[in-house]
Coordinates of C-alpha atoms in Angstrom, one line a residue:
M23 CA -24.1 17.7 -24.3
E24 CA -23.5 14.2 -22.9
D25 CA -21.6 13.7 -19.8
R26 CA -18.4 11.7 -20.6
T27 CA -16.7 11.5 -17.1
V28 CA -16.9 9.0 -14.4
V29 CA -16.2 9.3 -10.6
V30 CA -13.0 7.1 -9.8
Y31 CA -12.6 8.3 -6.2
G32 CA -14.9 10.1 -3.4
E33 CA -12.7 11.6 -0.7
K34 CA -14.0 13.2 2.2
D35 CA -12.7 16.5 3.2
W36 CA -13.2 16.3 7.0
K37 CA -12.7 20.2 7.7
K38 CA -15.4 21.2 5.2
D39 CA -17.5 17.8 5.8
E40 CA -17.9 17.3 2.1
I41 CA -16.9 14.4 -0.5
I42 CA -14.6 15.4 -3.3
E43 CA -15.1 13.7 -6.2
T44 CA -12.4 13.0 -8.7
R45 CA -14.0 12.9 -12.3
I46 CA -12.0 11.1 -15.3
D47 CA -12.8 12.6 -18.7
L48 CA -13.6 9.7 -21.1
S49 CA -13.8 12.1 -24.0
Y50 CA -10.0 12.1 -24.1
P51 CA -8.1 10.1 -26.6
V52 CA -7.0 6.8 -25.2
S53 CA -5.0 5.3 -28.0
P54 CA -1.1 5.1 -27.4
T55 CA -0.7 6.2 -30.9
D56 CA -2.0 10.0 -30.1
S57 CA -0.2 12.2 -32.5
D58 CA 0.0 14.9 -29.8
L59 CA 0.9 13.8 -26.1
S60 CA 1.6 17.3 -25.3
S61 CA -1.9 18.5 -24.8
L62 CA -5.3 17.2 -24.6
P63 CA -7.0 17.8 -27.9
S64 CA -10.6 19.5 -28.2
P65 CA -13.5 17.3 -28.7
L66 CA -13.7 18.5 -32.4
K67 CA -10.3 17.2 -33.2
E68 CA -11.1 14.1 -31.0
K69 CA -14.2 13.3 -33.2
A70 CA -12.0 13.7 -36.6
D71 CA -9.4 11.4 -35.2
L72 CA -12.1 8.5 -34.0
E73 CA -13.8 9.0 -37.5
A74 CA -10.8 8.3 -39.0
Q75 CA -9.9 5.0 -37.0
T76 CA -13.1 3.6 -35.6
T77 CA -16.7 4.2 -35.1
P78 CA -17.8 6.3 -32.4
E79 CA -19.8 3.2 -30.7
E80 CA -16.7 1.2 -31.0
E81 CA -14.4 3.9 -29.6
S82 CA -16.8 4.3 -26.6
L83 CA -16.9 0.8 -25.9
R84 CA -13.2 0.5 -25.7
K85 CA -13.1 3.5 -23.5
R86 CA -15.8 1.8 -21.2
L87 CA -13.8 -1.5 -21.0
G88 CA -10.6 0.2 -20.3
F89 CA -12.3 1.9 -17.4
I90 CA -13.4 -1.5 -16.1
R91 CA -9.9 -3.0 -16.6
Y92 CA -7.9 -0.1 -15.0
T93 CA -10.4 1.1 -12.3
A94 CA -13.1 -1.2 -11.4
L95 CA -11.0 -4.4 -11.9
N96 CA -7.6 -3.2 -11.1
V97 CA -4.7 -5.4 -10.2
Y98 CA -5.5 -5.0 -6.5
R99 CA -8.9 -6.1 -6.9
R100 CA -8.0 -8.9 -9.5
L101 CA -5.9 -10.6 -6.8
F102 CA -8.1 -10.2 -4.3
T103 CA -10.6 -12.0 -6.4
L104 CA -8.1 -14.7 -7.6
A105 CA -7.2 -15.3 -4.0
F106 CA -10.8 -15.5 -2.9
I107 CA -12.4 -17.7 -5.6
G108 CA -9.3 -19.9 -5.3
N109 CA -10.6 -20.7 -1.9
I110 CA -14.1 -20.8 -2.2
I111 CA -14.0 -23.7 -5.0
P112 CA -12.1 -26.0 -2.8
L113 CA -14.3 -25.2 0.3
I114 CA -17.7 -25.9 -1.4
I115 CA -16.1 -29.3 -2.6
Y116 CA -14.8 -30.0 0.9
L117 CA -18.4 -29.4 2.2
V118 CA -20.1 -31.4 -0.2
R119 CA -17.9 -34.4 0.6
G120 CA -18.1 -34.1 4.1
A121 CA -14.9 -32.2 5.5
E122 CA -13.7 -33.0 8.8
P123 CA -13.4 -29.9 11.3
L124 CA -9.5 -30.3 11.3
D125 CA -9.2 -30.2 7.6
L126 CA -11.2 -26.6 7.6
V127 CA -9.3 -25.3 10.4
N128 CA -5.8 -26.2 8.4
A129 CA -7.1 -24.5 5.4
S130 CA -7.9 -21.5 7.5
A131 CA -4.5 -21.4 9.0
I132 CA -2.8 -21.6 5.7
N133 CA -4.8 -18.6 4.4
L134 CA -3.9 -16.8 7.7
A135 CA -0.3 -17.6 7.2
V136 CA -0.3 -15.9 3.5
C137 CA -2.3 -13.1 4.8
G138 CA 0.0 -12.3 7.5
L139 CA 3.3 -13.1 5.7
C140 CA 2.2 -10.8 3.3
R141 CA 3.0 -7.9 5.5
Q142 CA 6.0 -9.2 7.3
P143 CA 8.9 -6.9 6.8
L144 CA 11.5 -9.8 6.1
V145 CA 9.2 -11.3 3.5
L146 CA 8.4 -8.1 2.0
N147 CA 12.1 -7.4 1.5
L148 CA 12.5 -10.6 0.0
L149 CA 9.9 -10.1 -2.7
Y150 CA 11.0 -6.8 -3.5
L151 CA 14.4 -7.9 -3.9
I152 CA 13.2 -10.6 -6.1
F153 CA 10.7 -8.8 -8.4
G154 CA 12.9 -5.6 -8.4
S155 CA 16.0 -7.6 -9.8
V156 CA 14.4 -7.7 -13.1
P157 CA 17.0 -6.4 -15.5
R158 CA 16.5 -3.3 -17.7
S159 CA 16.9 -5.4 -20.7
A160 CA 13.9 -7.5 -19.8
P161 CA 10.8 -7.2 -22.2
T162 CA 8.2 -4.6 -21.5
T163 CA 5.9 -7.5 -20.6
I164 CA 8.1 -8.8 -17.8
K165 CA 8.6 -5.3 -16.4
R166 CA 4.8 -4.7 -16.3
L167 CA 4.1 -7.8 -14.3
A168 CA 7.0 -7.5 -11.8
C169 CA 6.2 -3.8 -10.9
R170 CA 2.5 -5.2 -9.9
I171 CA 4.3 -6.5 -6.5
F172 CA 3.1 -3.5 -4.7
H173 CA -0.5 -4.6 -5.1
L174 CA 0.5 -7.5 -2.7
G175 CA -2.4 -6.1 -0.6
G176 CA -4.8 -7.7 -2.5
V177 CA -3.3 -11.1 -1.8
H178 CA -3.2 -9.9 1.7
S179 CA -6.9 -9.1 1.9
G180 CA -8.0 -12.0 -0.2
T181 CA -6.6 -14.5 1.8
G182 CA -7.8 -12.7 4.9
V183 CA -11.5 -13.0 4.1
A184 CA -10.9 -16.3 2.8
S185 CA -9.5 -17.5 6.1
L186 CA -12.6 -16.3 7.7
I187 CA -14.7 -18.3 5.5
W188 CA -13.0 -21.4 5.9
Y189 CA -12.8 -20.8 9.8
I190 CA -16.9 -20.2 9.6
G191 CA -17.0 -23.8 8.0
F192 CA -14.8 -25.3 10.7
A193 CA -17.0 -23.5 13.5
V194 CA -20.1 -24.7 11.7
T195 CA -19.0 -28.2 11.5
Y196 CA -17.6 -28.5 15.0
T197 CA -20.8 -27.0 16.3
Y198 CA -22.9 -29.6 14.3
Q199 CA -21.0 -32.6 15.8
F200 CA -21.0 -31.2 19.2
N201 CA -23.0 -33.4 21.4
P202 CA -24.4 -31.5 24.6
A203 CA -25.3 -34.9 26.2
T204 CA -21.7 -36.3 25.9
A205 CA -20.0 -32.9 26.3
N206 CA -17.3 -32.2 28.9
P207 CA -15.6 -29.2 30.4
I208 CA -12.9 -29.4 27.7
S209 CA -15.1 -29.8 24.7
I210 CA -17.4 -26.7 26.1
A211 CA -14.4 -24.9 26.3
V212 CA -13.2 -25.6 22.8
L213 CA -16.6 -24.6 21.6
A214 CA -16.5 -21.4 23.6
L215 CA -12.9 -20.3 22.2
I216 CA -13.6 -21.3 18.8
Y217 CA -16.6 -18.4 18.6
S218 CA -14.1 -16.2 20.3
V219 CA -11.7 -16.7 17.7
F220 CA -14.6 -16.0 15.2
A221 CA -15.4 -12.8 16.7
L222 CA -12.2 -11.6 16.5
L223 CA -11.4 -12.4 13.0
L224 CA -14.7 -11.0 11.9
S225 CA -13.9 -7.7 13.8
I226 CA -10.6 -7.5 11.6
I227 CA -12.4 -8.0 8.5
V228 CA -15.0 -5.5 9.3
V229 CA -12.5 -2.5 10.4
A230 CA -10.4 -3.3 7.4
H231 CA -13.3 -2.1 5.0
P232 CA -11.7 1.0 3.1
T233 CA -14.6 3.3 4.2
I234 CA -14.1 2.3 7.9
R235 CA -10.4 2.3 7.5
R236 CA -10.4 6.0 6.2
K237 CA -12.6 7.4 8.5
H238 CA -11.1 5.4 11.8
H239 CA -7.7 4.4 10.9
D240 CA -6.6 4.6 14.6
V241 CA -9.2 2.1 15.5
F242 CA -8.4 0.0 12.3
E243 CA -4.9 -0.4 13.3
L244 CA -5.4 -0.9 17.2
V245 CA -8.1 -3.7 16.1
H246 CA -5.8 -5.4 13.8
R247 CA -3.0 -5.4 16.2
F248 CA -4.5 -6.8 19.2
A249 CA -7.1 -9.0 17.5
N250 CA -4.2 -10.6 15.8
W251 CA -2.4 -11.2 18.8
G252 CA -5.6 -12.7 20.6
I253 CA -6.3 -14.8 17.5
L254 CA -2.8 -16.3 17.8
A255 CA -2.9 -17.0 21.3
L256 CA -6.6 -18.6 21.3
F257 CA -5.7 -20.7 18.4
W258 CA -2.8 -22.2 20.3
V259 CA -5.2 -22.9 23.2
V260 CA -7.8 -24.4 20.9
I261 CA -5.5 -26.9 19.2
S262 CA -3.8 -27.8 22.4
L263 CA -7.2 -28.6 23.9
L264 CA -8.5 -30.5 20.9
G265 CA -5.0 -32.6 21.4
T266 CA -5.7 -33.4 24.9
Q267 CA -9.0 -35.4 23.6
E268 CA -6.7 -37.4 21.5
P269 CA -4.8 -40.6 22.5
S270 CA -1.3 -38.6 22.2
L271 CA -1.1 -34.9 22.1
E272 CA 2.4 -34.8 21.2
K273 CA 1.5 -37.0 17.7
F274 CA -1.5 -35.1 17.2
L275 CA 0.1 -31.9 17.1
L276 CA 3.1 -33.1 15.2
N277 CA 0.6 -34.3 12.4
L278 CA -1.5 -31.2 12.5
P279 CA -0.5 -28.6 9.9
A280 CA -2.0 -25.9 11.7
F281 CA 0.3 -26.5 14.5
W282 CA 3.3 -26.0 12.2
I283 CA 1.6 -22.8 10.8
L284 CA 1.2 -21.2 14.0
I285 CA 4.6 -21.7 14.9
L286 CA 5.5 -19.7 11.7
L287 CA 3.0 -17.1 12.5
T288 CA 4.1 -16.6 15.9
A289 CA 7.8 -16.1 15.0
A290 CA 6.5 -13.6 12.3
T291 CA 4.5 -11.6 14.3
I292 CA 6.9 -11.4 17.3
H293 CA 10.0 -10.6 15.1
P294 CA 9.3 -7.0 14.4
W295 CA 8.7 -6.6 18.4
L296 CA 11.9 -7.9 19.3
L297 CA 13.6 -5.0 17.4
L298 CA 11.4 -2.5 19.1
R299 CA 13.7 0.5 20.2
K300 CA 13.4 3.9 21.1
V301 CA 15.7 5.7 18.9
T302 CA 16.9 9.6 18.9
V303 CA 15.5 11.8 16.3
T304 CA 16.7 15.4 15.3
P305 CA 13.7 17.4 14.2
E306 CA 14.1 20.0 11.5
P307 CA 11.1 22.4 11.3
L308 CA 10.7 23.2 7.6
S309 CA 7.5 25.3 8.0
P310 CA 4.2 25.1 10.1
H311 CA 3.1 22.6 7.6
A312 CA 6.2 20.2 7.5
I313 CA 8.9 19.0 9.5
R314 CA 12.0 16.6 8.6
L315 CA 12.9 13.9 11.0
H316 CA 16.6 13.0 11.0
F317 CA 17.7 9.6 12.4
D318 CA 21.2 7.8 13.0
H319 CA 20.3 4.4 14.5
T320 CA 20.8 2.6 11.1
T321 CA 20.8 3.2 7.4
V322 CA 18.3 2.8 4.7
K323 CA 18.8 1.8 1.1
F324 CA 16.8 3.0 -2.0
G325 CA 13.1 2.5 -1.8
Q326 CA 13.1 1.5 2.0
G327 CA 11.0 3.1 4.8
I328 CA 10.6 2.8 8.6
Q329 CA 7.6 2.7 11.1
V330 CA 7.7 5.0 13.9
A331 CA 5.4 5.8 16.8
K332 CA 5.2 7.9 20.0
H333 CA 3.9 4.8 22.1
P334 CA 4.7 1.5 21.3
L335 CA 1.2 0.1 21.8
K336 CA -0.5 3.0 20.0
D337 CA -0.9 4.2 16.1
W338 CA 2.4 3.5 14.1
H339 CA 3.2 5.6 10.8
S340 CA 5.2 4.5 8.1
F341 CA 7.4 6.9 6.2
A342 CA 9.7 6.3 3.2
C343 CA 13.2 7.5 4.0
F344 CA 16.1 9.1 1.7
P345 CA 19.8 9.5 2.7
D346 CA 21.2 12.7 4.5
R347 CA 24.7 12.5 2.9
F348 CA 23.7 14.7 -0.1
D349 CA 22.8 17.6 2.1
N350 CA 24.7 20.5 2.3
V351 CA 24.2 20.9 6.0
K352 CA 25.5 23.8 8.1
D353 CA 23.9 22.7 11.4
T354 CA 26.1 20.8 13.3
A355 CA 23.3 19.1 15.1
L356 CA 22.7 17.4 11.5
E357 CA 26.3 16.2 10.9
N358 CA 26.0 12.8 12.0
T359 CA 22.6 11.9 10.9
K360 CA 22.1 9.2 8.6
F361 CA 18.6 9.3 6.9
S362 CA 15.4 11.5 7.3
C363 CA 11.8 11.6 6.2
I364 CA 9.5 14.4 5.5
V365 CA 6.4 14.6 7.9
S366 CA 3.5 17.2 6.5
R367 CA 0.3 18.3 8.4
V368 CA -2.3 15.6 7.3
G369 CA -3.8 14.3 10.7
D370 CA -3.5 14.5 14.6
W371 CA -0.4 12.7 14.7
T372 CA 1.4 14.8 12.1
K373 CA 0.3 17.7 13.4
D374 CA 1.3 17.0 16.9
T375 CA 4.8 15.9 15.3
I376 CA 5.2 19.3 13.8
V377 CA 4.2 21.3 17.1
A378 CA 6.1 19.1 19.6
Q379 CA 9.3 18.4 17.5
P380 CA 10.1 15.2 19.2
T381 CA 13.5 14.0 20.0
K382 CA 12.8 10.5 20.9
L383 CA 10.5 8.0 19.0
W384 CA 9.9 4.2 18.8
K385 CA 10.8 2.0 16.1
R386 CA 10.4 -1.5 15.3
G387 CA 11.4 -4.2 12.6
V388 CA 13.7 -3.4 10.1
P389 CA 13.7 -1.0 7.1
T390 CA 11.2 -2.3 4.6
Y391 CA 11.2 -2.0 0.8
G392 CA 8.1 -0.3 -0.9
F393 CA 6.6 1.1 -3.9
G394 CA 9.5 2.9 -5.2
Y395 CA 12.0 0.0 -5.4
V396 CA 10.3 -1.4 -8.6
F397 CA 11.3 1.4 -10.6
R398 CA 15.3 0.5 -10.7
M399 CA 14.1 -1.9 -13.7
F400 CA 13.7 1.0 -15.8
S401 CA 16.2 3.2 -17.7
R402 CA 14.1 6.4 -17.9
I403 CA 11.0 7.5 -15.9
I404 CA 8.7 10.4 -15.0
V405 CA 8.4 10.9 -11.2
V406 CA 5.1 12.8 -10.5
T407 CA 4.1 13.7 -7.2
T408 CA 2.1 16.6 -5.1
G409 CA 2.7 18.0 -1.6
S410 CA 4.9 16.0 0.9
G411 CA 5.0 13.1 -1.6
I412 CA 8.3 14.6 -2.6
G413 CA 9.7 13.1 0.7
P414 CA 9.3 9.3 -0.8
C415 CA 10.5 10.2 -4.3
L416 CA 13.8 11.5 -2.6
S417 CA 14.6 8.0 -1.8
F418 CA 15.9 7.6 -5.3
L419 CA 19.0 9.5 -4.4
A420 CA 20.0 6.3 -2.4
D421 CA 20.4 4.4 -5.5
E422 CA 23.7 5.3 -7.4
N423 CA 22.2 3.4 -10.5
R424 CA 19.0 5.0 -10.4
P425 CA 16.9 5.6 -13.9
S426 CA 17.2 8.9 -15.5
M427 CA 14.1 10.7 -14.5
R428 CA 12.2 14.0 -14.9
V429 CA 10.4 15.0 -11.8
L430 CA 7.0 16.9 -12.0
W431 CA 6.0 18.2 -8.4
Q432 CA 2.9 20.2 -7.6
T433 CA 2.6 21.9 -4.3
R434 CA 1.9 25.0 -2.4
S435 CA 4.6 27.5 -1.8
P436 CA 7.5 24.8 -2.2
L437 CA 10.4 27.0 -1.0
K438 CA 8.5 28.6 1.9
T439 CA 7.0 25.1 2.8
Y440 CA 9.8 22.7 2.4
G441 CA 13.1 24.8 2.3
Q442 CA 15.9 25.4 -0.1
R443 CA 17.7 22.2 0.8
T444 CA 14.6 20.1 -0.1
L445 CA 14.6 21.8 -3.5
D446 CA 18.3 21.3 -3.9
L447 CA 17.8 17.5 -3.5
V448 CA 15.0 17.6 -6.0
S449 CA 17.6 19.1 -8.3
R450 CA 19.8 16.2 -7.9
M451 CA 17.2 13.9 -9.3
D452 CA 16.3 16.1 -12.2
Q453 CA 18.6 19.4 -13.0
N454 CA 15.5 20.9 -14.5
P455 CA 12.5 19.7 -12.5
V456 CA 9.1 21.0 -13.3
I457 CA 7.7 22.4 -10.0
I458 CA 4.2 23.9 -10.1
D459 CA 3.5 26.4 -7.3
T460 CA -0.2 26.3 -6.8
S461 CA -0.1 29.4 -4.7
E462 CA 0.8 31.6 -7.7
K463 CA -2.6 30.7 -9.5
G464 CA -4.6 29.7 -6.7
K465 CA -5.5 26.5 -7.7
R466 CA -4.3 23.0 -8.7
E467 CA -3.3 22.5 -12.3
E468 CA -4.3 19.4 -14.2
M469 CA -1.3 16.9 -13.9
L470 CA -2.2 14.7 -16.9
P471 CA -1.4 17.2 -19.6
Q472 CA 2.0 18.1 -18.0
V473 CA 2.6 14.3 -17.7
L474 CA 1.9 13.5 -21.3
R475 CA 4.1 16.4 -22.5
L476 CA 7.1 15.2 -20.4
I477 CA 6.6 11.3 -21.7
K478 CA 7.1 12.6 -25.2
E479 CA 10.0 15.0 -24.5
F480 CA 11.7 12.4 -22.4
D481 CA 11.0 9.4 -24.0
A482 CA 10.2 8.1 -21.0
E483 CA 9.6 4.1 -20.3
A484 CA 7.2 4.6 -17.4
V485 CA 5.5 6.9 -14.7
C486 CA 5.9 6.8 -10.9
V487 CA 2.9 8.5 -9.1
I488 CA 3.0 9.3 -5.4
S489 CA 0.3 11.5 -4.4
N490 CA -3.1 11.5 -2.7
P491 CA -5.6 8.7 -3.7
A492 CA -7.7 11.1 -6.0
V493 CA -4.8 12.5 -8.1
T494 CA -2.9 9.1 -8.1
K495 CA -5.9 7.3 -9.4
E496 CA -6.7 9.9 -12.0
V497 CA -3.3 10.1 -13.3
V498 CA -2.5 6.5 -13.6
F499 CA -6.0 5.8 -15.1
G500 CA -5.4 8.3 -17.8
L501 CA -2.0 7.0 -18.6
E502 CA -2.8 3.3 -18.6
M503 CA -5.6 4.2 -21.0
R504 CA -3.1 5.4 -23.3
G505 CA -0.8 2.3 -23.1
V506 CA 1.9 3.9 -20.7
L507 CA 3.3 2.0 -17.9
A508 CA 1.8 3.9 -15.0
Y509 CA 2.1 2.8 -11.4
G510 CA 1.1 4.6 -8.2
P511 CA 0.5 3.0 -4.8
I512 CA -3.2 2.9 -3.2
F513 CA -4.1 3.0 0.4
D514 CA -3.3 -1.0 0.8
S515 CA -0.2 -1.2 -1.1

């Protein structure tokens, strides 16, 4: 029999040292007009349906094109491509016409600004507030586009790579015009600094590759942070030294776009660190697998999260948060806390947090809106999650005007792992949540059939998926192929 499946994600299980592949069965019907969404039809029923609508060849082509659109060319990759090609074309034109080095460095600086601002908390909050303000009465097409704001990482990475390409053009052009016979100490220093910046830019791009980032996330984060600081500092020195070779340093800088962009980028980089604080944490052990961390230093709104660290210059971790005011708390230590997050054992940092139960953590910046905020534009949604993904989902409790929802949560021993109060909070979102305990059957169930059933029963407008990359891609792909509005964050959302 022909293999009608495709691998959409390969994730390594480091404990077993093997690659886990998620395969999507393309033999499932993909039409949004499926007569029965509550279950996946048999191959014989599918064949009969297809013969009544289209030829097998046409249906096969439609499925393959759907795979390309929703997986190979998903929104993140489309945004990356648009940002990248949108820079390559003018770069070629500049080089053909004989661009000056400063024109190229200005273009590189513009891309660096866009790249950096895509990750600046204040900018992110503004963008989410704008796109999340789409009314529930808006056409579906508008909602579909507005929800894509969480794929802003595609613009971030696309402009980041483009900035390197522009900078290579600048470095090559400057080197070509460099004359050793007439060189002075300043011009030699500029040349050395130019290639120092290039090395730092290249290192950021290399460690940001998905494979390296997944395997060595701590290295990625440290290189990203310190190389970024080094680039800003060296860029200031480069343009200042270039200005000293002009008749007027002041006039040179004021008329140089890169100078103003550097001011903006420097301010954007410094801002979160000006809000660096060591805050009190009240740990609440839930089980050997999970812990709930309570905070009281500020308040959070629907869809917001915070960044915390045990050391300000080491690895930082982001967690979606939810308010504590809905808890039926009997512990006096938790009476005055304002919000919390759930941390589960998925790595060294989280494992140590569960064991050590910290009472102090570092925080920086302001609470930042994330993926879940866009769902406020819908009236009826399905929330699909696995494991500790329930933590970010509980953020919906902070919105008094949240959409009506059904919750589908698959996890191992939910009561034993996350406690009764967590289950009570889930029931506040959905009075009759579908909770699948994998410890009862000894294996995970397929999520897609359950989601399709809930969509039909609840008449949902959209589906929110918060899980590991493999499950997220599988469920979102399966739903999008059926015309359902389905969204799930990826590693660079």
